[in-house]
PDB file of C-alpha atoms in Angstrom:
ATOM      1  CA  ASN D  18     -21.425  12.121 -80.495  1.00  0.00           C
ATOM      2  CA  LEU D  19     -17.451  11.440 -80.052  1.00  0.00           C
ATOM      3  CA  SER D  20     -14.807  13.485 -82.326  1.00  0.00           C
ATOM      4  CA  VAL D  21     -12.618  11.444 -83.555  1.00  0.00           C
ATOM      5  CA  GLY D  22      -9.490  12.534 -81.476  1.00  0.00           C
ATOM      6  CA  ALA D  23     -11.251  12.666 -78.369  1.00  0.00           C
ATOM      7  CA  LYS D  24     -10.087  10.590 -75.106  1.00  0.00           C
ATOM      8  CA  VAL D  25     -12.393   8.668 -73.255  1.00  0.00           C
ATOM      9  CA  PHE D  26     -11.584   8.517 -69.425  1.00  0.00           C
ATOM     10  CA  ALA D  27     -12.217   5.032 -68.354  1.00  0.00           C
ATOM     11  CA  PRO D  28     -12.622   4.764 -64.400  1.00  0.00           C
ATOM     12  CA  ALA D  29      -9.594   3.104 -63.020  1.00  0.00           C
ATOM     13  CA  ALA D  30      -9.669  -0.370 -61.535  1.00  0.00           C
ATOM     14  CA  ALA D  31      -9.422  -0.902 -57.799  1.00  0.00           C
ATOM     15  CA  ALA D  32      -6.369  -1.804 -57.048  1.00  0.00           C
ATOM     16  CA  LYS D  33      -6.141  -4.861 -55.450  1.00  0.00           C
ATOM     17  CA  PRO D  34      -3.306  -4.705 -52.280  1.00  0.00           C
ATOM     18  CA  THR D  35      -0.411  -6.847 -52.975  1.00  0.00           C
ATOM     19  CA  GLN D  36       0.333  -7.405 -49.577  1.00  0.00           C
ATOM     20  CA  PRO D  37      -1.425  -7.778 -46.237  1.00  0.00           C
ATOM     21  CA  PRO D  38      -1.825  -4.726 -44.167  1.00  0.00           C
ATOM     22  CA  PRO D  39       0.938  -4.911 -41.842  1.00  0.00           C
ATOM     23  CA  THR D  40       0.324  -6.130 -38.380  1.00  0.00           C
ATOM     24  CA  PRO D  41       0.437  -3.508 -35.515  1.00  0.00           C
ATOM     25  CA  THR D  42       3.671  -4.410 -33.353  1.00  0.00           C
ATOM     26  CA  PRO D  43       2.980  -4.447 -29.806  1.00  0.00           C
ATOM     27  CA  THR D  44       4.062  -1.626 -27.900  1.00  0.00           C
ATOM     28  CA  LEU D  45       7.185  -2.304 -25.675  1.00  0.00           C
ATOM     29  CA  ASN D  46       7.577  -0.762 -22.143  1.00  0.00           C
ATOM     30  CA  LEU D  47      10.896   0.697 -20.843  1.00  0.00           C
ATOM     31  CA  GLN D  48      11.791  -2.138 -18.940  1.00  0.00           C
ATOM     32  CA  GLU D  49      11.842  -4.661 -21.799  1.00  0.00           C
ATOM     33  CA  ILE D  50      13.683  -2.556 -24.330  1.00  0.00           C
ATOM     34  CA  LYS D  51      16.695  -2.423 -22.202  1.00  0.00           C
ATOM     35  CA  THR D  52      16.325  -6.114 -21.761  1.00  0.00           C
ATOM     36  CA  GLN D  53      16.178  -6.743 -25.513  1.00  0.00           C
ATOM     37  CA  GLN D  54      19.506  -4.282 -25.772  1.00  0.00           C
ATOM     38  CA  VAL D  55      21.349  -6.294 -23.499  1.00  0.00           C
ATOM     39  CA  GLN D  56      19.924  -9.773 -26.226  1.00  0.00           C
ATOM     40  CA  GLU D  57      21.305  -8.437 -28.175  1.00  0.00           C
ATOM     41  CA  PHE D  58      24.979  -9.323 -27.194  1.00  0.00           C
ATOM     42  CA  PHE D  59      23.892 -11.953 -25.340  1.00  0.00           C
ATOM     43  CA  PRO D  60      20.818 -14.203 -26.620  1.00  0.00           C
ATOM     44  CA  ASP D  61      21.779 -16.755 -24.096  1.00  0.00           C
ATOM     45  CA  LEU D  62      21.173 -15.618 -21.155  1.00  0.00           C
ATOM     46  CA  GLY D  63      17.586 -16.177 -19.565  1.00  0.00           C
ATOM     47  CA  LEU D  64      15.307 -13.122 -18.762  1.00  0.00           C
ATOM     48  CA  GLY D  65      15.004 -13.277 -15.107  1.00  0.00           C
ATOM     49  CA  PHE D  66      19.133 -13.030 -15.379  1.00  0.00           C
ATOM     50  CA  ILE D  67      19.019  -9.740 -17.534  1.00  0.00           C
ATOM     51  CA  GLU D  68      15.988  -8.442 -15.231  1.00  0.00           C
ATOM     52  CA  ILE D  69      18.072  -8.681 -11.721  1.00  0.00           C
ATOM     53  CA  GLY D  70      20.863  -7.604 -13.780  1.00  0.00           C
ATOM     54  CA  LEU D  71      19.496  -4.731 -14.967  1.00  0.00           C
ATOM     55  CA  ILE D  72      18.057  -4.415 -11.285  1.00  0.00           C
ATOM     56  CA  CYS D  73      21.787  -4.274 -10.038  1.00  0.00           C
ATOM     57  CA  TYR D  74      23.323  -1.943 -12.316  1.00  0.00           C
ATOM     58  CA  ASP D  75      20.965   1.004 -11.672  1.00  0.00           C
ATOM     59  CA  ASN D  76      18.591  -0.260 -14.868  1.00  0.00           C
ATOM     60  CA  GLU D  77      21.611   0.643 -17.201  1.00  0.00           C
ATOM     61  CA  PRO D  78      22.177  -1.407 -20.387  1.00  0.00           C
ATOM     62  CA  SER D  79      25.376  -0.261 -20.496  1.00  0.00           C
ATOM     63  CA  LYS D  80      26.768  -0.718 -17.641  1.00  0.00           C
ATOM     64  CA  LEU D  81      25.273  -4.705 -17.414  1.00  0.00           C
ATOM     65  CA  ILE D  82      26.697  -5.413 -20.964  1.00  0.00           C
ATOM     66  CA  ASN D  83      30.205  -3.993 -19.779  1.00  0.00           C
ATOM     67  CA  ALA D  84      29.894  -5.945 -16.506  1.00  0.00           C
ATOM     68  CA  LEU D  85      29.035  -9.335 -18.738  1.00  0.00           C
ATOM     69  CA  LEU D  86      31.943  -8.778 -20.492  1.00  0.00           C
ATOM     70  CA  GLY D  87      34.582  -7.396 -18.526  1.00  0.00           C
ATOM     71  CA  GLU D  88      33.598 -10.956 -16.315  1.00  0.00           C
ATOM     72  CA  SER D  89      33.470  -8.184 -13.627  1.00  0.00           C
ATOM     73  CA  LEU D  90      29.740  -9.053 -12.030  1.00  0.00           C
ATOM     74  CA  HIS D  91      27.632  -7.582  -9.141  1.00  0.00           C
ATOM     75  CA  PRO D  92      27.694 -10.369  -6.492  1.00  0.00           C
ATOM     76  CA  ARG D  93      24.106 -10.893  -6.750  1.00  0.00           C
ATOM     77  CA  LEU D  94      24.878 -12.092 -10.776  1.00  0.00           C
ATOM     78  CA  ALA D  95      27.874 -13.844 -10.043  1.00  0.00           C
ATOM     79  CA  ASN D  96      25.968 -17.123  -8.979  1.00  0.00           C
ATOM     80  CA  LEU D  97      22.618 -16.923 -10.460  1.00  0.00           C
ATOM     81  CA  ASP D  98      21.766 -19.089 -13.214  1.00  0.00           C
ATOM     82  CA  ARG D  99      22.320 -17.573 -16.614  1.00  0.00           C
ATOM     83  CA  ASP D 100      19.359 -19.404 -18.142  1.00  0.00           C
ATOM     84  CA  LEU D 101      17.052 -17.995 -14.981  1.00  0.00           C
ATOM     85  CA  PRO D 102      13.794 -17.333 -16.894  1.00  0.00           C
ATOM     86  CA  GLU D 103      11.485 -14.263 -16.823  1.00  0.00           C
ATOM     87  CA  ARG D 104       9.424 -13.559 -13.767  1.00  0.00           C
ATOM     88  CA  LYS D 105       5.867 -14.239 -13.425  1.00  0.00           C
ATOM     89  CA  LYS D 106       4.100 -11.153 -13.361  1.00  0.00           C
ATOM     90  CA  GLY D 107       0.533 -11.278 -11.839  1.00  0.00           C
ATOM     91  CA  PRO D 108      -2.287  -9.811 -13.122  1.00  0.00           C
ATOM     92  CA  GLU D 109      -2.474  -5.465 -12.872  1.00  0.00           C
ATOM     93  CA  LYS D 110      -4.903  -4.568 -10.233  1.00  0.00           C
ATOM     94  CA  LYS D 111      -7.642  -2.914 -11.639  1.00  0.00           C
ATOM     95  CA  TYR D 112     -10.447  -0.543  -9.138  1.00  0.00           C
ATOM     96  CA  ASP D 113     -14.165  -0.302 -10.167  1.00  0.00           C
ATOM     97  CA  ALA D 114     -14.847   2.715  -8.582  1.00  0.00           C
ATOM     98  CA  ALA D 115     -18.867   1.732  -8.489  1.00  0.00           C
ATOM     99  CA  ARG D 116     -18.138  -1.035  -6.816  1.00  0.00           C
ATOM    100  CA  ILE D 117     -15.901   0.199  -4.025  1.00  0.00           C
ATOM    101  CA  GLU D 118     -18.613   3.155  -3.560  1.00  0.00           C
ATOM    102  CA  GLU D 119     -21.273   0.186  -3.708  1.00  0.00           C
ATOM    103  CA  VAL D 120     -18.667  -1.233  -0.636  1.00  0.00           C
ATOM    104  CA  ASP D 121     -18.157   1.682   1.378  1.00  0.00           C
ATOM    105  CA  ARG D 122     -22.412   2.213   1.164  1.00  0.00           C
ATOM    106  CA  GLU D 123     -23.025  -0.770   2.532  1.00  0.00           C
ATOM    107  CA  LEU D 124     -20.815  -0.859   5.197  1.00  0.00           C
ATOM    108  CA  MET D 125     -22.150   2.892   6.107  1.00  0.00           C
ATOM    109  CA  LYS D 126     -25.483   1.422   6.531  1.00  0.00           C
ATOM    110  CA  SER D 127     -24.456  -1.694   8.882  1.00  0.00           C
ATOM    111  CA  ARG D 128     -22.487   0.783  10.986  1.00  0.00           C
ATOM    112  CA  VAL D 129     -25.335   2.689  11.127  1.00  0.00           C
ATOM    113  CA  ARG D 130     -27.831  -0.440  11.771  1.00  0.00           C
ATOM    114  CA  GLU D 131     -24.967  -1.446  14.497  1.00  0.00           C
ATOM    115  CA  MET D 132     -25.170   1.546  16.497  1.00  0.00           C
ATOM    116  CA  GLU D 133     -28.769   2.139  16.395  1.00  0.00           C
ATOM    117  CA  LYS D 134     -29.089  -1.316  17.514  1.00  0.00           C
ATOM    118  CA  VAL D 135     -26.762   0.154  20.552  1.00  0.00           C
ATOM    119  CA  ALA D 136     -29.088   2.970  20.824  1.00  0.00           C
ATOM    120  CA  GLU D 137     -32.122   0.928  21.317  1.00  0.00           C
ATOM    121  CA  ASN D 138     -30.606  -1.402  23.738  1.00  0.00           C
ATOM    122  CA  GLU D 139     -29.442   1.214  26.365  1.00  0.00           C
ATOM    123  CA  ALA D 140     -32.377   3.172  26.039  1.00  0.00           C
ATOM    124  CA  PHE D 141     -34.853   0.167  26.967  1.00  0.00           C
ATOM    125  CA  LEU D 142     -31.566  -0.353  29.931  1.00  0.00           C
ATOM    126  CA  LEU D 143     -32.406   2.935  31.054  1.00  0.00           C
ATOM    127  CA  ASN D 144     -36.241   2.587  31.031  1.00  0.00           C
ATOM    128  CA  SER D 145     -36.485  -1.039  32.053  1.00  0.00           C
ATOM    129  CA  VAL D 146     -33.810   0.418  35.702  1.00  0.00           C
ATOM    130  CA  GLU D 147     -36.523   1.095  38.549  1.00  0.00           C
ATOM    131  CA  TYR D 148     -35.643   3.629  40.390  1.00  0.00           C
ATOM    132  CA  ASP D 149     -34.222   2.555  43.767  1.00  0.00           C
ATOM    133  CA  ASP D 150     -34.942   5.002  46.508  1.00  0.00           C
ATOM    134  CA  ASP D 151     -32.244   4.173  49.702  1.00  0.00           C
ATOM    135  CA  TYR D 152     -33.764   7.810  51.294  1.00  0.00           C
ATOM    136  CA  ASP D 153     -36.068   6.791  54.892  1.00  0.00           C
ATOM    137  CA  ASP D 154     -38.864   8.817  54.542  1.00  0.00           C
ATOM    138  CA  GLN D 155     -41.168   8.101  56.796  1.00  0.00           C
ATOM    139  CA  TYR D 156     -40.328  10.690  58.829  1.00  0.00           C
ATOM    140  CA  ASP D 157     -40.914  13.517  56.587  1.00  0.00           C
ATOM    141  CA  ASP D 158     -44.437  14.067  57.147  1.00  0.00           C
ATOM    142  CA  GLY D 159     -43.341  17.230  59.247  1.00  0.00           C
ATOM    143  CA  GLU D 160     -45.235  15.861  62.551  1.00  0.00           C
ATOM    144  CA  GLY D 161     -42.847  14.063  64.538  1.00  0.00           C
ATOM    145  CA  GLY D 162     -40.369  15.469  66.566  1.00  0.00           C
ATOM    146  CA  GLY D 163     -37.426  12.977  68.147  1.00  0.00           C
ATOM    147  CA  GLY D 164     -38.135  10.252  70.197  1.00  0.00           C
TER     148      GLY D 164
END
């Protein structure tokens, strides 16, 4: 029995998202951030030109921007194509410690086998060499005297 003034609370309906979840923004490394700073001022420059420009100016975007504004470019940049594309970066090398250990183990095994073969061959050669006695022992019976 509910009283006349009692309020009935119904569970709230699940709120429907009005916007899709934000897509994660890719993390930029420091070099990419510096390149973007220069691109904000000079959007027509190629990424390769900016990259080399940053190298010439100690990786400081403000120095490169000032040089571009003042037209007092570093000698390396003066004749460089301003549309130069970004350099292709090779894949990062990943080292598999287990694989390196396996290769080392196999290398050590082959070296041990090689050393065993060398030792076996040396032992065989030493045993097969006849003792060559050039000493003439015909007069060693103790009887004879000289002539």
